[in-house]
JSON list of C-alpha atoms in Angstrom, two decimals:
[
{"chain": "A", "resi": 160, "resn": "MET", "atom": "CA", "xyz": [64.23, -69.42, -26.62]},
{"chain": "A", "resi": 161, "resn": "THR", "atom": "CA", "xyz": [64.49, -73.06, -25.88]},
{"chain": "A", "resi": 162, "resn": "LYS", "atom": "CA", "xyz": [61.78, -75.18, -24.20]},
{"chain": "A", "resi": 163, "resn": "GLU", "atom": "CA", "xyz": [64.22, -75.77, -21.35]},
{"chain": "A", "resi": 164, "resn": "PHE", "atom": "CA", "xyz": [64.38, -72.04, -20.78]},
{"chain": "A", "resi": 165, "resn": "TYR", "atom": "CA", "xyz": [60.53, -71.86, -20.42]},
{"chain": "A", "resi": 166, "resn": "ARG", "atom": "CA", "xyz": [60.55, -74.67, -17.93]},
{"chain": "A", "resi": 167, "resn": "SER", "atom": "CA", "xyz": [62.51, -72.45, -15.57]},
{"chain": "A", "resi": 168, "resn": "VAL", "atom": "CA", "xyz": [60.80, -71.68, -12.31]},
{"chain": "A", "resi": 169, "resn": "VAL", "atom": "CA", "xyz": [60.59, -67.95, -11.48]},
{"chain": "A", "resi": 170, "resn": "ALA", "atom": "CA", "xyz": [59.79, -66.79, -7.95]},
{"chain": "A", "resi": 171, "resn": "VAL", "atom": "CA", "xyz": [57.96, -63.44, -8.10]},
{"chain": "A", "resi": 172, "resn": "ALA", "atom": "CA", "xyz": [58.08, -61.32, -4.92]},
{"chain": "A", "resi": 173, "resn": "GLY", "atom": "CA", "xyz": [54.92, -59.24, -4.63]},
{"chain": "A", "resi": 174, "resn": "ALA", "atom": "CA", "xyz": [52.96, -61.47, -7.02]},
{"chain": "A", "resi": 175, "resn": "THR", "atom": "CA", "xyz": [49.66, -60.61, -5.24]},
{"chain": "A", "resi": 176, "resn": "GLY", "atom": "CA", "xyz": [50.22, -56.86, -5.73]},
{"chain": "A", "resi": 177, "resn": "ALA", "atom": "CA", "xyz": [49.78, -54.66, -8.76]},
{"chain": "A", "resi": 178, "resn": "GLN", "atom": "CA", "xyz": [53.30, -54.75, -10.26]},
{"chain": "A", "resi": 179, "resn": "GLY", "atom": "CA", "xyz": [54.27, -58.18, -9.09]},
{"chain": "A", "resi": 180, "resn": "GLY", "atom": "CA", "xyz": [50.92, -59.58, -10.25]},
{"chain": "A", "resi": 181, "resn": "ALA", "atom": "CA", "xyz": [51.40, -58.08, -13.70]},
{"chain": "A", "resi": 182, "resn": "ALA", "atom": "CA", "xyz": [54.93, -59.62, -13.90]},
{"chain": "A", "resi": 183, "resn": "ALA", "atom": "CA", "xyz": [53.58, -63.01, -12.73]},
{"chain": "A", "resi": 184, "resn": "ARG", "atom": "CA", "xyz": [50.73, -63.01, -15.22]},
{"chain": "A", "resi": 185, "resn": "SER", "atom": "CA", "xyz": [53.06, -62.00, -18.08]},
{"chain": "A", "resi": 186, "resn": "LEU", "atom": "CA", "xyz": [55.49, -64.84, -17.22]},
{"chain": "A", "resi": 187, "resn": "LEU", "atom": "CA", "xyz": [52.66, -67.38, -16.99]},
{"chain": "A", "resi": 188, "resn": "ARG", "atom": "CA", "xyz": [51.30, -66.29, -20.37]},
{"chain": "A", "resi": 189, "resn": "ARG", "atom": "CA", "xyz": [54.82, -66.86, -21.87]},
{"chain": "A", "resi": 190, "resn": "GLY", "atom": "CA", "xyz": [54.92, -70.35, -20.43]},
{"chain": "A", "resi": 191, "resn": "PHE", "atom": "CA", "xyz": [57.11, -69.92, -17.38]},
{"chain": "A", "resi": 192, "resn": "GLN", "atom": "CA", "xyz": [56.47, -71.73, -14.15]},
{"chain": "A", "resi": 193, "resn": "VAL", "atom": "CA", "xyz": [55.79, -69.08, -11.42]},
{"chain": "A", "resi": 194, "resn": "ARG", "atom": "CA", "xyz": [56.11, -69.43, -7.68]},
{"chain": "A", "resi": 195, "resn": "ALA", "atom": "CA", "xyz": [54.39, -66.80, -5.67]},
{"chain": "A", "resi": 196, "resn": "PRO", "atom": "CA", "xyz": [55.41, -66.47, -2.02]},
{"chain": "A", "resi": 197, "resn": "THR", "atom": "CA", "xyz": [52.74, -64.54, -0.11]},
{"chain": "A", "resi": 198, "resn": "ARG", "atom": "CA", "xyz": [51.61, -63.89, 3.49]},
{"chain": "A", "resi": 199, "resn": "SER", "atom": "CA", "xyz": [48.06, -64.48, 2.44]},
{"chain": "A", "resi": 200, "resn": "PRO", "atom": "CA", "xyz": [47.75, -67.66, 0.24]},
{"chain": "A", "resi": 201, "resn": "GLY", "atom": "CA", "xyz": [43.99, -67.59, 0.63]},
{"chain": "A", "resi": 202, "resn": "SER", "atom": "CA", "xyz": [43.48, -64.07, -0.65]},
{"chain": "A", "resi": 203, "resn": "ALA", "atom": "CA", "xyz": [41.51, -63.36, -3.83]},
{"chain": "A", "resi": 204, "resn": "ALA", "atom": "CA", "xyz": [44.74, -62.24, -5.62]},
{"chain": "A", "resi": 205, "resn": "ALA", "atom": "CA", "xyz": [46.60, -65.50, -4.59]},
{"chain": "A", "resi": 206, "resn": "GLN", "atom": "CA", "xyz": [43.57, -67.63, -5.70]},
{"chain": "A", "resi": 207, "resn": "ALA", "atom": "CA", "xyz": [43.50, -65.86, -9.02]},
{"chain": "A", "resi": 208, "resn": "LEU", "atom": "CA", "xyz": [47.25, -66.55, -9.62]},
{"chain": "A", "resi": 209, "resn": "ARG", "atom": "CA", "xyz": [46.67, -70.14, -8.61]},
{"chain": "A", "resi": 210, "resn": "GLY", "atom": "CA", "xyz": [43.90, -70.36, -11.19]},
{"chain": "A", "resi": 211, "resn": "LEU", "atom": "CA", "xyz": [46.29, -69.22, -13.85]},
{"chain": "A", "resi": 212, "resn": "GLY", "atom": "CA", "xyz": [48.80, -71.89, -12.93]},
{"chain": "A", "resi": 213, "resn": "ALA", "atom": "CA", "xyz": [51.08, -70.24, -10.36]},
{"chain": "A", "resi": 214, "resn": "GLU", "atom": "CA", "xyz": [52.37, -72.16, -7.34]},
{"chain": "A", "resi": 215, "resn": "VAL", "atom": "CA", "xyz": [51.23, -70.04, -4.40]},
{"chain": "A", "resi": 216, "resn": "HIS", "atom": "CA", "xyz": [53.05, -70.64, -1.10]},
{"chain": "A", "resi": 217, "resn": "ALA", "atom": "CA", "xyz": [52.72, -69.17, 2.34]},
{"chain": "A", "resi": 218, "resn": "ALA", "atom": "CA", "xyz": [55.88, -67.17, 3.16]},
{"chain": "A", "resi": 219, "resn": "ASP", "atom": "CA", "xyz": [56.76, -63.90, 4.88]},
{"chain": "A", "resi": 220, "resn": "PHE", "atom": "CA", "xyz": [59.85, -61.97, 3.85]},
{"chain": "A", "resi": 221, "resn": "ASP", "atom": "CA", "xyz": [60.22, -60.78, 7.39]},
{"chain": "A", "resi": 222, "resn": "ASP", "atom": "CA", "xyz": [60.51, -64.46, 8.54]},
{"chain": "A", "resi": 223, "resn": "GLY", "atom": "CA", "xyz": [63.50, -66.24, 7.09]},
{"chain": "A", "resi": 224, "resn": "GLY", "atom": "CA", "xyz": [62.26, -69.61, 8.39]},
{"chain": "A", "resi": 225, "resn": "SER", "atom": "CA", "xyz": [59.03, -69.35, 6.33]},
{"chain": "A", "resi": 226, "resn": "LEU", "atom": "CA", "xyz": [61.07, -68.65, 3.18]},
{"chain": "A", "resi": 227, "resn": "GLU", "atom": "CA", "xyz": [63.29, -71.64, 3.77]},
{"chain": "A", "resi": 228, "resn": "ALA", "atom": "CA", "xyz": [60.27, -73.86, 4.33]},
{"chain": "A", "resi": 229, "resn": "ALA", "atom": "CA", "xyz": [58.53, -72.75, 1.14]},
{"chain": "A", "resi": 230, "resn": "PRO", "atom": "CA", "xyz": [59.23, -75.01, -1.86]}
]
């Protein structure tokens, strides 16, 4: 795959959970940029993802305004 493909930004819903977290970590290992919208950006899981290079943003899927405000 091309370098441009790996520069793609992938938003991962549920990135602080078990399955979403596994997907986010896998993408990060493969060189993708990962955005992780979460209700709890200060949680241990969110901090761990941030430490791996993910962009963690506060957002709530029940609040459309918070999703629009997230980068």
